[in-house]
Amino acid sequence: MEDCRITIRACGEEKTYPAGITYGRIAGDFQKNYEYDIVLVQVDGKLQELHKEAKKSCSLEFLTIADPLGFKAYQRSLTLLLLKSIYHVAGHENIDKVGVHFAVRNGIYCTIDGKQKADQAFLDRVKAYMRRLVEAKLPITKRSMETDDAISLFGEYGMKDKEKLFYYRRVSNVNLYSLDGFEDYYYGYMVPDTSSLKYFDLCPYDEGFMLLLPKSRKPDQVPVWTPSRKIFQVQKEALKWGEMLDVATVGDMNEFIVRRDANELVLIAEALQEKKISEMAAKIAENPEKKLVMIAGPSSSGKTTFSHRLSIQLSAHGLKPHPIPVDDYFVDREKTPKDEFGQPNYECLEALDVELFNEHMTRLLAGERVELPTFNFKTGKREYHNRFMQLGPDDILVIEGIHCLNDKLSYSLPREKKLKIYISALTQLNVDEHNRIPTTDGRLIRRIVRDARTRGTSAKNTIAMWPSVRRGEESYIFPYQEDADIMFNSALIYEISVLKLYAEPLLFGIGKDEPEYQEAKRLLKFMDYFVGIPDDIIPNNSILREFIGGGCFRV
């Protein structure tokens, strides 16, 4: 039989291969063009794993661990390697459960339940075994099975969280990944074998340990991990609260919604946030020297609604709060600095009129009457509309903006007058015990929904600009988060169940031939895990209303 040949176009070259060759074999011929290991491939724009076979002529774009999608595959695969190694070194009989929880800087916090303790000696043995598996270049294989069979298998494995997760999922098949006989489920693609998983470290921390990862921009280096104690404690508190409520995973939440009452879940989550905000207001009221409440956080954290809710609680404690968005001090759009790609950089400090902000705040603290600006986002101009303000003895300024923790924004204002609050949506749910939900996913979905509603921005454009937003957060927000006096977690345990009803139609509007399609597909798959909740049970002062609309605040 005559050999069927296909033409492969990649890296500006054309090569012919026999039909049925794996993309991994083809990648080997092009690896010399890449600094880092190739781990995935886009086939005519469609993401594929390297074990798949090329059956027709096509164009290929290879992805390494330095690419966002490749780095996600690296993290997932490293988790599988970690779990395989922990169970091998400790013995299954000594472990009840390994939890993969949340990210802090370049580390992922994990815990071990059972007889085995995550001390340094044990982690060193695990690390040594992981490195042996990396050197062995063991394949990571995938098999597909019917969902009902997978649910039964998860039950046999004692993976109750996965059993519960797929009970509420509509897909007909489940993909399971296996490494040297150790099998688990992961949402998303994996690297082809262990040889790519060279860069990691393990260190004990708190009640568990940190799995340390390289930075995506420098994927061959694992930075020394420095604890972010404040943000860690906020995330751990959310984790403990979810466990206390018996809602630690998506499957738990779906069961709560279906077998108990979605309204009860919403009310509990909202009550918890209101309690936290009330406690903050009480702390501020006890310190009358604090006249500037500075609120900062990454995109789509709910800063604006939070500032209004905090203001209401401050009023209940006898103060007279005045919310001020730093965005009103944007320079006119034609004066906005450009980033390294020649695009307007709205995230940098220089995009604000820092001098004017300091002048106005200093005068207000001195008791003067000041006319405050308003920024018109449609015209890109600062405007004045007789918005005058003068502070009395009980007045307090509630200022929100991404740079509020950076003293360069408020350089002329006395530190003893400031109280800094960091807010972020720190997701407290996991998909299951081994598949965590990145905080950035929740915020991206929030932003897709909000920007479509308030700015007419398509999901495609929001996804396209998200890397730039994330770069701005890495530069201008995260380095200052530990300087906060108070931290607030704005994530609501139920929110994806509501947001999916808004986000899904927007994401389905992205065509398969568009660069943002892969991210849209990933988010759609992620949201498919969640049982939906109608929005009519969401209180009108909820932070979620900032994104879906219908709130009592003008945001």
PDB file of N, CA and C in Angstrom, residues 217 339-341 347 465-477:
ATOM      1  N   ARG A 217       7.247  33.676  32.822  1.00  0.00           N
ATOM      2  CA  ARG A 217       8.145  34.419  31.936  1.00  0.00           C
ATOM      3  C   ARG A 217       9.562  33.858  31.968  1.00  0.00           C
ATOM      4  N   ASP A 339       2.652  51.501  26.611  1.00  0.00           N
ATOM      5  CA  ASP A 339       3.379  50.365  27.170  1.00  0.00           C
ATOM      6  C   ASP A 339       4.446  49.886  26.191  1.00  0.00           C
ATOM      7  N   GLU A 340       5.090  48.765  26.506  1.00  0.00           N
ATOM      8  CA  GLU A 340       6.192  48.260  25.681  1.00  0.00           C
ATOM      9  C   GLU A 340       5.733  47.843  24.294  1.00  0.00           C
ATOM     10  N   PHE A 341       4.409  47.654  24.117  1.00  0.00           N
ATOM     11  CA  PHE A 341       3.871  47.261  22.824  1.00  0.00           C
ATOM     12  C   PHE A 341       3.291  48.443  22.051  1.00  0.00           C
ATOM     13  N   GLU A 347      -2.912  51.233  33.228  1.00  0.00           N
ATOM     14  CA  GLU A 347      -2.669  50.652  34.547  1.00  0.00           C
ATOM     15  C   GLU A 347      -1.539  51.353  35.302  1.00  0.00           C
ATOM     16  N   MET A 465      -7.408  41.743  25.930  1.00  0.00           N
ATOM     17  CA  MET A 465      -6.712  42.743  26.728  1.00  0.00           C
ATOM     18  C   MET A 465      -6.313  42.219  28.119  1.00  0.00           C
ATOM     19  N   TRP A 466      -6.797  41.028  28.491  1.00  0.00           N
ATOM     20  CA  TRP A 466      -6.547  40.503  29.835  1.00  0.00           C
ATOM     21  C   TRP A 466      -5.054  40.321  30.142  1.00  0.00           C
ATOM     22  N   PRO A 467      -4.227  39.820  29.218  1.00  0.00           N
ATOM     23  CA  PRO A 467      -2.790  39.720  29.530  1.00  0.00           C
ATOM     24  C   PRO A 467      -2.178  41.064  29.904  1.00  0.00           C
ATOM     25  N   SER A 468      -2.599  42.132  29.246  1.00  0.00           N
ATOM     26  CA  SER A 468      -2.089  43.463  29.587  1.00  0.00           C
ATOM     27  C   SER A 468      -2.543  43.874  30.988  1.00  0.00           C
ATOM     28  N   VAL A 469      -3.790  43.576  31.311  1.00  0.00           N
ATOM     29  CA  VAL A 469      -4.307  43.871  32.649  1.00  0.00           C
ATOM     30  C   VAL A 469      -3.507  43.107  33.696  1.00  0.00           C
ATOM     31  N   ARG A 470      -3.236  41.834  33.417  1.00  0.00           N
ATOM     32  CA  ARG A 470      -2.488  41.010  34.371  1.00  0.00           C
ATOM     33  C   ARG A 470      -1.065  41.533  34.553  1.00  0.00           C
ATOM     34  N   ARG A 471      -0.444  41.974  33.463  1.00  0.00           N
ATOM     35  CA  ARG A 471       0.903  42.541  33.595  1.00  0.00           C
ATOM     36  C   ARG A 471       0.879  43.775  34.492  1.00  0.00           C
ATOM     37  N   GLY A 472      -0.173  44.590  34.338  1.00  0.00           N
ATOM     38  CA  GLY A 472      -0.308  45.771  35.180  1.00  0.00           C
ATOM     39  C   GLY A 472      -0.470  45.406  36.642  1.00  0.00           C
ATOM     40  N   GLU A 473      -1.229  44.346  36.923  1.00  0.00           N
ATOM     41  CA  GLU A 473      -1.414  43.897  38.309  1.00  0.00           C
ATOM     42  C   GLU A 473      -0.096  43.416  38.911  1.00  0.00           C
ATOM     43  N   GLU A 474       0.670  42.661  38.110  1.00  0.00           N
ATOM     44  CA  GLU A 474       1.953  42.157  38.590  1.00  0.00           C
ATOM     45  C   GLU A 474       2.902  43.301  38.926  1.00  0.00           C
ATOM     46  N   SER A 475       2.799  44.387  38.171  1.00  0.00           N
ATOM     47  CA  SER A 475       3.720  45.511  38.364  1.00  0.00           C
ATOM     48  C   SER A 475       3.250  46.496  39.422  1.00  0.00           C
ATOM     49  N   TYR A 476       1.931  46.762  39.463  1.00  0.00           N
ATOM     50  CA  TYR A 476       1.441  47.916  40.214  1.00  0.00           C
ATOM     51  C   TYR A 476       0.578  47.586  41.429  1.00  0.00           C
ATOM     52  N   ILE A 477       0.163  46.322  41.575  1.00  0.00           N
ATOM     53  CA  ILE A 477      -0.753  45.984  42.675  1.00  0.00           C
ATOM     54  C   ILE A 477      -0.161  44.940  43.610  1.00  0.00           C
TER      55      ILE A 477
END
